[in-house]
Short mmCIF file of C-alpha atoms in Angstrom, two decimals:
data_model
loop_
_atom_site.label_atom_id
_atom_site.label_comp_id
_atom_site.label_asym_id
_atom_site.label_seq_id
_atom_site.Cartn_x
_atom_site.Cartn_y
_atom_site.Cartn_z
CA UNK A 1 -20.74 -275.41 4.60
CA UNK A 2 -20.32 -272.54 2.70
CA UNK A 3 -23.88 -270.58 1.20
CA UNK A 4 -23.67 -268.54 -1.80
CA UNK A 5 -24.14 -265.88 0.49
CA UNK A 6 -21.12 -266.49 2.20
CA UNK A 7 -19.28 -267.33 -1.28
CA UNK A 8 -20.33 -263.86 -2.47
CA UNK A 9 -19.05 -261.73 0.61
CA UNK A 10 -15.62 -263.78 -0.22
CA UNK A 11 -15.65 -262.61 -3.32
CA UNK A 12 -16.70 -258.87 -2.22
CA UNK A 13 -14.05 -258.29 -0.34
CA UNK A 14 -10.92 -259.81 -1.95
CA UNK A 15 -12.94 -257.76 -5.40
CA UNK A 16 -13.01 -254.21 -3.77
CA UNK A 17 -8.95 -254.92 -1.72
CA UNK A 18 -7.61 -255.57 -5.79
CA UNK A 19 -9.65 -252.69 -7.19
CA UNK A 20 -8.09 -250.16 -4.29
CA UNK A 21 -4.73 -252.06 -4.54
CA UNK A 22 -5.21 -251.45 -8.62
CA UNK A 23 -6.07 -247.37 -8.23
CA UNK A 24 -3.97 -246.24 -4.57
CA UNK A 25 -0.80 -248.62 -4.82
CA UNK A 26 0.30 -246.39 -1.79
CA UNK A 27 -2.92 -247.01 0.54
CA UNK A 28 -2.13 -250.54 0.12
CA UNK A 29 1.39 -250.33 -0.20
CA UNK A 30 1.55 -247.99 3.52
CA UNK A 31 -0.59 -250.23 5.23
CA UNK A 32 1.32 -254.20 4.13
CA UNK A 33 4.73 -252.33 6.11
CA UNK A 34 2.31 -251.33 8.87
CA UNK A 35 0.85 -255.20 9.49
CA UNK A 36 4.61 -256.11 8.96
CA UNK A 37 6.38 -254.43 11.56
CA UNK A 38 3.33 -254.90 13.86
CA UNK A 39 3.44 -258.88 12.81
CA UNK A 40 7.18 -259.43 13.31
CA UNK A 41 7.00 -257.02 16.94
CA UNK A 42 4.53 -259.66 18.14
CA UNK A 43 3.76 -263.52 18.06
CA UNK A 44 1.01 -264.26 16.78
CA UNK A 45 0.63 -267.50 18.88
CA UNK A 46 1.20 -265.06 22.12
CA UNK A 47 -2.62 -263.52 23.73
CA UNK A 48 -4.07 -261.24 21.93
CA UNK A 49 -4.48 -259.21 24.89
CA UNK A 50 -0.39 -257.68 24.04
CA UNK A 51 -0.49 -257.36 21.27
CA UNK A 52 -1.62 -253.63 22.25
CA UNK A 53 1.82 -253.79 24.14
CA UNK A 54 3.85 -253.30 21.14
CA UNK A 55 4.34 -249.46 19.60
CA UNK A 56 4.51 -250.46 15.48
CA UNK A 57 -0.05 -251.39 16.46
CA UNK A 58 -0.49 -247.72 17.61
CA UNK A 59 0.56 -246.70 13.65
CA UNK A 60 -1.33 -249.26 12.20
CA UNK A 61 -5.06 -248.17 14.37
CA UNK A 62 -3.64 -244.38 13.05
CA UNK A 63 -4.92 -245.12 10.24
CA UNK A 64 -8.47 -245.41 11.19
CA UNK A 65 -11.89 -247.38 9.81
CA UNK A 66 -10.74 -245.93 6.03
CA UNK A 67 -9.20 -249.01 5.71
CA UNK A 68 -10.56 -251.34 6.87
CA UNK A 69 -11.34 -253.13 3.77
CA UNK A 70 -7.09 -254.79 3.92
CA UNK A 71 -7.37 -256.64 7.54
CA UNK A 72 -10.74 -257.99 5.14
CA UNK A 73 -9.06 -258.81 3.05
CA UNK A 74 -6.68 -260.84 5.08
CA UNK A 75 -9.61 -262.20 6.11
CA UNK A 76 -11.36 -263.87 2.61
CA UNK A 77 -7.83 -265.49 2.21
CA UNK A 78 -6.97 -266.65 5.24
CA UNK A 79 -10.30 -268.06 7.80
CA UNK A 80 -7.46 -268.15 10.39
CA UNK A 81 -5.51 -264.83 10.48
CA UNK A 82 -6.45 -263.96 14.04
CA UNK A 83 -4.53 -260.62 13.42
CA UNK A 84 -6.43 -259.22 10.39
CA UNK A 85 -9.28 -260.54 12.91
CA UNK A 86 -7.96 -258.09 16.16
CA UNK A 87 -6.65 -255.34 13.66
CA UNK A 88 -10.15 -254.88 11.87
CA UNK A 89 -11.57 -254.15 14.91
CA UNK A 90 -9.44 -251.53 15.91
CA UNK A 91 -10.10 -250.29 12.86
CA UNK A 92 -13.78 -250.65 12.49
CA UNK A 93 -15.72 -247.77 14.29
CA UNK A 94 -18.73 -249.43 14.50
CA UNK A 95 -19.79 -251.24 17.28
CA UNK A 96 -22.61 -254.01 15.45
CA UNK A 97 -19.50 -254.75 12.91
CA UNK A 98 -17.21 -255.52 16.09
CA UNK A 99 -16.46 -259.31 16.27
CA UNK A 100 -15.30 -261.38 19.45
CA UNK A 101 -11.26 -261.01 19.37
CA UNK A 102 -11.80 -264.32 21.57
CA UNK A 103 -13.26 -266.50 18.90
CA UNK A 104 -11.88 -264.23 15.96
CA UNK A 105 -12.11 -267.66 13.55
CA UNK A 106 -15.45 -268.11 14.24
CA UNK A 107 -16.37 -264.58 13.73
CA UNK A 108 -14.05 -264.49 9.52
CA UNK A 109 -17.42 -265.15 8.11
CA UNK A 110 -19.80 -262.48 9.96
CA UNK A 111 -17.52 -259.71 9.56
CA UNK A 112 -17.28 -260.18 6.03
CA UNK A 113 -20.52 -261.45 5.59
CA UNK A 114 -22.20 -258.24 7.13
CA UNK A 115 -19.42 -255.58 4.85
CA UNK A 116 -20.40 -257.40 2.03
CA UNK A 117 -24.27 -256.11 3.10
CA UNK A 118 -23.33 -252.52 4.38
CA UNK A 119 -20.87 -252.55 0.77
CA UNK A 120 -23.84 -252.89 -0.79
CA UNK A 121 -26.03 -250.26 1.14
CA UNK A 122 -23.20 -247.97 0.31
CA UNK A 123 -22.85 -248.31 -3.57
CA UNK A 124 -26.69 -248.17 -3.87
CA UNK A 125 -26.57 -245.05 -2.06
CA UNK A 126 -23.62 -243.98 -3.82
CA UNK A 127 -24.94 -244.51 -7.43
CA UNK A 128 -28.26 -243.12 -6.22
CA UNK A 129 -25.94 -239.78 -5.53
CA UNK A 130 -24.67 -240.39 -9.28
CA UNK A 131 -27.71 -240.35 -10.29
CA UNK A 132 -28.45 -236.89 -8.21
CA UNK A 133 -25.37 -235.02 -9.69
CA UNK A 134 -26.35 -235.87 -12.87
CA UNK A 135 -30.24 -234.51 -12.60
CA UNK A 136 -27.94 -230.87 -12.27
CA UNK A 137 -25.22 -231.61 -14.02
CA UNK A 138 -25.85 -227.51 -15.93
CA UNK A 139 -25.35 -226.11 -12.49
CA UNK A 140 -22.26 -224.81 -11.30
CA UNK A 141 -22.16 -224.79 -7.67
CA UNK A 142 -21.64 -227.74 -4.85
CA UNK A 143 -24.66 -226.97 -3.36
CA UNK A 144 -26.48 -228.41 -5.52
CA UNK A 145 -25.25 -232.05 -5.26
CA UNK A 146 -24.58 -231.82 -1.31
CA UNK A 147 -28.50 -229.80 -0.15
CA UNK A 148 -29.98 -232.85 -0.38
CA UNK A 149 -31.30 -236.63 0.25
CA UNK A 150 -29.02 -238.65 -0.51
CA UNK A 151 -26.25 -236.91 -0.35
CA UNK A 152 -27.32 -236.90 3.73
CA UNK A 153 -27.67 -240.35 3.84
CA UNK A 154 -24.53 -241.05 2.46
CA UNK A 155 -23.65 -239.02 5.36
CA UNK A 156 -25.39 -241.44 7.56
CA UNK A 157 -23.43 -244.24 6.39
CA UNK A 158 -20.19 -242.12 7.29
CA UNK A 159 -16.71 -243.38 7.18
CA UNK A 160 -17.61 -246.31 5.52
CA UNK A 161 -18.72 -244.49 2.69
CA UNK A 162 -15.08 -243.74 1.80
CA UNK A 163 -13.24 -245.99 -0.32
CA UNK A 164 -15.22 -246.96 -2.44
CA UNK A 165 -16.34 -242.74 -3.02
CA UNK A 166 -11.96 -242.11 -3.83
CA UNK A 167 -12.45 -245.19 -6.05
CA UNK A 168 -15.40 -243.21 -7.84
CA UNK A 169 -13.35 -240.29 -7.87
CA UNK A 170 -9.93 -240.72 -8.37
CA UNK A 171 -11.00 -241.85 -12.06
CA UNK A 172 -12.41 -237.98 -12.65
CA UNK A 173 -11.15 -235.63 -15.05
CA UNK A 174 -14.18 -233.11 -14.90
CA UNK A 175 -15.83 -231.13 -11.71
CA UNK A 176 -16.44 -233.33 -8.93
CA UNK A 177 -17.59 -232.11 -5.47
CA UNK A 178 -16.80 -235.41 -3.61
CA UNK A 179 -14.48 -233.75 -1.59
CA UNK A 180 -17.40 -231.59 0.42
CA UNK A 181 -18.48 -235.00 0.83
CA UNK A 182 -15.59 -236.15 2.20
CA UNK A 183 -15.28 -232.98 3.90
CA UNK A 184 -19.54 -233.99 5.32
CA UNK A 185 -18.45 -237.53 6.58
CA UNK A 186 -15.07 -236.58 8.40
CA UNK A 187 -16.04 -233.05 9.76
CA UNK A 188 -19.93 -232.71 10.29
CA UNK A 189 -20.46 -230.45 7.49
CA UNK A 190 -18.87 -229.26 4.13
CA UNK A 191 -16.73 -226.94 3.15
CA UNK A 192 -19.02 -224.18 1.04
CA UNK A 193 -15.60 -222.28 -0.48
CA UNK A 194 -17.44 -220.55 -3.40
CA UNK A 195 -13.50 -219.86 -5.12
CA UNK A 196 -12.03 -223.45 -5.24
CA UNK A 197 -9.38 -225.25 -7.89
CA UNK A 198 -10.97 -229.14 -7.92
CA UNK A 199 -7.63 -230.65 -9.24
CA UNK A 200 -6.30 -228.99 -6.33
CA UNK A 201 -9.00 -230.76 -3.72
CA UNK A 202 -9.04 -233.93 -5.32
CA UNK A 203 -4.50 -234.60 -5.19
CA UNK A 204 -5.08 -233.46 -0.95
CA UNK A 205 -7.40 -235.97 -0.60
CA UNK A 206 -5.45 -238.45 -2.49
CA UNK A 207 -2.98 -237.79 -0.77
CA UNK A 208 -4.47 -237.85 2.60
CA UNK A 209 -6.34 -240.92 1.23
CA UNK A 210 -3.02 -243.31 0.68
CA UNK A 211 -0.22 -241.64 2.68
CA UNK A 212 -1.87 -239.94 5.68
CA UNK A 213 -3.76 -241.14 8.81
CA UNK A 214 -7.11 -240.65 9.68
CA UNK A 215 -7.44 -238.01 11.85
CA UNK A 216 -4.88 -235.77 9.04
CA UNK A 217 -7.52 -235.29 7.31
CA UNK A 218 -7.76 -232.36 4.74
CA UNK A 219 -10.68 -229.45 6.69
CA UNK A 220 -11.62 -225.60 6.63
CA UNK A 221 -12.65 -223.75 9.45
CA UNK A 222 -16.69 -224.16 9.57
CA UNK A 223 -19.08 -221.77 7.09
CA UNK A 224 -20.40 -219.17 9.70
CA UNK A 225 -16.23 -218.87 10.69
CA UNK A 226 -15.31 -217.31 8.24
CA UNK A 227 -17.95 -215.48 8.28
CA UNK A 228 -17.39 -213.66 11.38
CA UNK A 229 -13.06 -213.19 10.29
CA UNK A 230 -14.25 -210.86 7.36
#
């Protein structure tokens, strides 16, 4: 029997994926095209242990954890989508959130509930950082946004922050330092770049999020390395 939390978890997965579809259509289209190619290359009724044997799965796995909301979208619409559960396990990097592929149907609700709780933590942490950024808005340099507990909390949360962060990053027309948070999550440190086009930064991260593999994220040398080179 479904509980109120179950209903919230299913609704949350659908809501996030719809927001991503509206804001980043290429992100969803790229995933769906690769998913279709993989599903056509396998038999969904076959042994899941064989599903990794076709090359089409590699293109999906390469998208990495920034794509986790999209298999969740499929799970929220069809509880018996074993391929979505299998793919979720391949994209999710946190062992705490993995499930047993041998019994995918039973684990769908558990997956959605875990991710609902995690997404709520991420949302609240992003709101805390937003409030901090508003308080220091008179300062033009990134350090006022990045050298604080609110920023570090988001870095600790890791890749699950990325989809919700990109949704907040997109509509902003003024200066934003979300690229520093993305870089810190993916590479372990901020860029500390002094001269930078915020528009160009957004365009680079948007292109990566929608069209590139996870390991193709924008990457700057560590600040200490740049100092030595100078």
